[in-house]
Amino acid sequence: PTANEAADGAAPSSSATRVLAGCVAASIGLLVIAWVTPTFEPPPPARAVFGAQMAEAMSVWPTEKRDRDFNFEGSARFDGFYHHDVLLPDGRVDVFVATSDPSELRASPLSPMTVHPASGFAEVERLDDVLIEGMPPIEARVMRRDKMEVLVWHAYLNRQSLAAETLRGLLAIDRSRARRPEPPTVMRLTTEIEGRGEAARDAAVKKLRRVHDRLLPVLRQPAQSDSR
């Protein structure tokens, strides 16, 4: 065959190769899009119901349920929450633990208002973080309202940076197969500092640590929406 004939024969072959390559690239792209696109699947089943876990953990002491202040909570939204006063022999501890299904875009416990035990409390002193194995650093604060002074432990679990959380929300990542395995959770423990000086603060720390030790197994495992 002449050179022109050979060129004419190669052109269809080259064109077919380009078409095939384009199809392969498009297929890969569609697979990637299908993997990251929100699927609106329900969250995976949890090992136990959140409220029941919390109630069982605190069952060694008498408890009193606290009323929710929806106005004070502001933008925070919870699927599962536990808010009770735990009555220890040496005083009460306000226990607040809340979680949310990350696939629900309007539900999030990640609000700075959860630091405050109630309206009217202001921070007096920021203490060193409390470091406990199996937990993120727990923020410790002394807060005051009128003449009442309280010790507050506050921590977020399964939370990423502000930028990462914003990106996950904008892209609805937690509604896709790339969702986080465990829901974001907030914990706040509060007890009154009865008296003045280091001895009074040490007594408050002991109360919070006693309650936190009971909570730790629950905080380490996935939670399912429920409220008690």
Coordinates of C-alpha atoms in Angstrom, one line a residue:
P1 CA 0.0 0.0 0.0
T2 CA 1.0 3.6 -0.6
A3 CA 1.9 6.0 2.2
N4 CA -1.5 7.7 1.9
E5 CA -3.3 4.4 2.1
A6 CA -1.4 3.5 5.3
A7 CA -2.2 6.8 6.9
D8 CA -5.9 6.4 6.0
G9 CA -5.9 3.0 7.7
A10 CA -4.2 4.3 10.9
A11 CA -6.6 7.2 11.3
P12 CA -9.7 5.1 12.2
S13 CA -7.6 3.1 14.6
S14 CA -6.3 6.2 16.3
S15 CA -9.8 7.6 16.5
A16 CA -11.2 4.5 18.1
T17 CA -8.4 4.5 20.7
R18 CA -9.2 8.0 21.7
V19 CA -12.9 7.2 22.0
L20 CA -12.1 4.1 24.1
A21 CA -9.8 6.1 26.4
G22 CA -12.5 8.8 26.7
C23 CA -15.1 6.2 27.7
V24 CA -12.8 4.7 30.3
A25 CA -12.0 8.1 31.8
A26 CA -15.7 9.0 31.9
S27 CA -16.5 5.7 33.6
I28 CA -13.9 6.3 36.3
G29 CA -15.2 9.8 36.8
L30 CA -18.8 8.5 37.3
L31 CA -17.6 5.9 39.8
V32 CA -15.8 8.6 41.8
I33 CA -18.9 10.8 41.7
A34 CA -21.1 7.9 42.8
W35 CA -18.8 7.1 45.7
V36 CA -18.7 10.7 47.1
T37 CA -22.2 11.9 46.2
P38 CA -24.6 12.0 49.2
T39 CA -26.7 8.8 49.2
F40 CA -29.1 9.7 52.1
E41 CA -28.5 6.3 53.7
P42 CA -29.5 5.8 57.3
P43 CA -26.6 5.8 59.8
P44 CA -25.3 2.4 60.7
P45 CA -27.0 0.6 63.6
A46 CA -25.5 1.5 67.0
R47 CA -24.6 -0.9 69.7
A48 CA -27.1 0.5 72.1
V49 CA -29.6 3.4 72.4
F50 CA -27.9 6.6 73.6
G51 CA -30.3 7.6 76.4
A52 CA -30.5 4.0 77.7
Q53 CA -26.7 3.8 77.9
M54 CA -26.5 7.1 79.8
A55 CA -29.3 6.1 82.2
E56 CA -27.6 2.8 82.9
A57 CA -24.2 4.4 83.5
M58 CA -25.7 6.8 86.0
S59 CA -28.0 4.3 87.7
V60 CA -25.7 3.8 90.7
W61 CA -26.9 7.2 92.0
P62 CA -30.2 9.0 92.3
T63 CA -30.9 11.4 89.4
E64 CA -33.2 14.3 88.6
K65 CA -34.1 15.2 85.0
R66 CA -33.4 18.8 84.1
D67 CA -35.7 20.8 81.8
R68 CA -34.3 21.9 78.4
D69 CA -33.9 25.6 77.7
F70 CA -34.3 25.8 74.0
N71 CA -33.8 29.5 73.9
F72 CA -30.5 29.2 75.6
E73 CA -29.3 26.4 73.4
G74 CA -29.5 28.6 70.4
S75 CA -28.3 27.0 67.2
A76 CA -27.3 23.7 68.9
R77 CA -29.5 20.8 67.8
F78 CA -29.4 17.4 69.4
D79 CA -30.8 14.0 68.3
G80 CA -29.8 12.3 71.5
F81 CA -29.2 14.0 74.8
Y82 CA -29.0 13.3 78.5
H83 CA -29.4 16.2 81.0
H84 CA -29.8 15.2 84.6
D85 CA -28.6 16.2 88.0
V86 CA -26.7 13.2 89.5
L87 CA -27.0 13.2 93.3
L88 CA -23.8 12.0 94.8
P89 CA -23.5 11.6 98.6
D90 CA -21.2 14.7 98.8
G91 CA -23.1 16.9 96.3
R92 CA -24.8 17.0 92.9
V93 CA -23.3 17.0 89.5
D94 CA -25.1 18.5 86.4
V95 CA -24.5 15.9 83.6
F96 CA -25.1 17.0 80.1
V97 CA -24.1 14.8 77.1
A98 CA -25.6 15.3 73.7
T99 CA -25.0 13.8 70.2
S100 CA -26.5 14.3 66.7
D101 CA -26.8 12.2 63.6
P102 CA -24.2 13.8 61.3
S103 CA -26.4 13.0 58.2
E104 CA -28.9 15.5 59.5
L105 CA -27.6 18.8 58.2
R106 CA -29.5 20.9 60.8
A107 CA -28.5 18.9 63.8
S108 CA -25.2 19.6 65.5
P109 CA -24.1 19.7 69.1
L110 CA -21.0 21.7 68.2
S111 CA -22.0 25.1 69.8
P112 CA -20.0 27.3 72.1
M113 CA -23.1 27.7 74.2
T114 CA -22.7 24.2 75.5
V115 CA -19.8 25.4 77.6
H116 CA -22.2 27.3 79.9
P117 CA -24.3 25.3 82.4
A118 CA -27.1 27.8 82.2
S119 CA -27.8 31.4 81.3
G120 CA -26.1 34.0 83.4
F121 CA -22.9 32.1 84.0
A122 CA -19.6 33.9 83.1
E123 CA -16.1 32.5 83.0
V124 CA -14.0 33.5 86.0
E125 CA -10.9 31.4 85.3
R126 CA -9.7 29.0 82.6
L127 CA -7.8 26.1 84.2
D128 CA -5.4 23.5 82.7
D129 CA -7.0 21.0 80.4
V130 CA -7.9 17.6 82.1
L131 CA -6.1 14.7 80.4
I132 CA -7.8 11.3 80.7
E133 CA -6.8 8.3 78.6
G134 CA -9.4 7.6 75.9
M135 CA -10.7 11.2 75.8
P136 CA -9.8 14.4 74.0
P137 CA -8.5 17.1 76.3
I138 CA -11.3 18.3 78.6
E139 CA -11.5 22.0 79.0
A140 CA -11.8 23.0 82.7
R141 CA -13.3 26.4 83.8
V142 CA -14.4 28.1 86.9
M143 CA -17.7 30.0 86.2
R144 CA -19.8 32.2 88.3
R145 CA -23.4 33.4 88.5
D146 CA -24.2 35.8 91.3
K147 CA -22.6 34.2 94.4
M148 CA -22.5 30.7 93.0
E149 CA -19.2 29.4 91.7
V150 CA -19.0 26.2 89.7
L151 CA -16.4 24.0 88.1
V152 CA -17.2 23.0 84.5
W153 CA -15.6 20.2 82.5
H154 CA -16.4 20.5 78.8
A155 CA -15.3 18.4 75.8
Y156 CA -16.1 17.6 72.2
L157 CA -15.7 14.1 70.9
N158 CA -15.5 13.0 67.3
R159 CA -15.0 16.6 66.2
Q160 CA -12.7 17.8 63.5
S161 CA -11.3 21.3 63.0
L162 CA -13.7 24.2 62.2
A163 CA -12.6 24.3 58.6
A164 CA -13.1 20.5 58.2
E165 CA -16.5 20.6 59.9
T166 CA -17.6 23.5 57.6
L167 CA -16.4 21.6 54.5
R168 CA -18.2 18.4 55.6
G169 CA -21.4 20.4 56.0
L170 CA -21.1 22.2 52.7
L171 CA -20.4 19.0 50.8
A172 CA -22.8 16.9 52.8
I173 CA -20.0 14.4 53.3
D174 CA -21.8 12.8 56.3
R175 CA -24.6 11.8 54.0
S176 CA -22.2 9.9 51.7
R177 CA -20.3 6.7 52.1
A178 CA -17.4 8.9 53.4
R179 CA -19.4 9.8 56.6
R180 CA -17.6 9.6 59.9
P181 CA -18.0 6.3 61.8
E182 CA -19.2 7.9 65.0
P183 CA -21.4 11.0 65.6
P184 CA -20.1 14.3 67.1
T185 CA -20.8 14.5 70.8
V186 CA -20.5 17.1 73.5
M187 CA -20.0 16.5 77.2
R188 CA -20.4 19.0 80.0
L189 CA -20.1 18.2 83.7
T190 CA -20.8 20.9 86.3
T191 CA -20.7 21.0 90.1
E192 CA -20.7 23.8 92.7
I193 CA -17.5 24.7 94.4
E194 CA -18.6 24.7 98.0
G195 CA -16.2 27.0 99.9
R196 CA -13.0 28.7 99.0
G197 CA -9.4 27.7 98.5
E198 CA -7.7 24.7 96.9
A199 CA -9.5 22.2 99.2
A200 CA -12.9 23.3 97.8
R201 CA -11.7 23.0 94.2
D202 CA -10.1 19.6 94.8
A203 CA -13.4 18.3 96.3
A204 CA -15.2 19.5 93.1
V205 CA -12.7 17.8 90.9
K206 CA -13.2 14.5 92.7
K207 CA -17.0 14.7 92.1
L208 CA -16.6 15.4 88.4
R209 CA -14.0 12.7 88.0
R210 CA -16.2 10.1 89.8
V211 CA -19.0 10.8 87.4
H212 CA -16.7 10.9 84.3
D213 CA -15.3 7.5 85.2
R214 CA -18.8 6.1 84.9
L215 CA -19.5 7.9 81.6
L216 CA -16.3 7.0 79.9
P217 CA -17.4 3.5 78.5
V218 CA -20.5 5.2 77.0
L219 CA -18.5 8.0 75.4
R220 CA -16.1 5.6 73.8
Q221 CA -18.8 3.8 71.8
P222 CA -21.2 4.9 69.0
A223 CA -24.4 6.5 70.1
Q224 CA -27.9 6.2 68.6
S225 CA -30.5 8.9 68.7
D226 CA -32.7 8.8 71.7
S227 CA -33.5 11.2 74.6
R228 CA -34.2 10.4 78.2

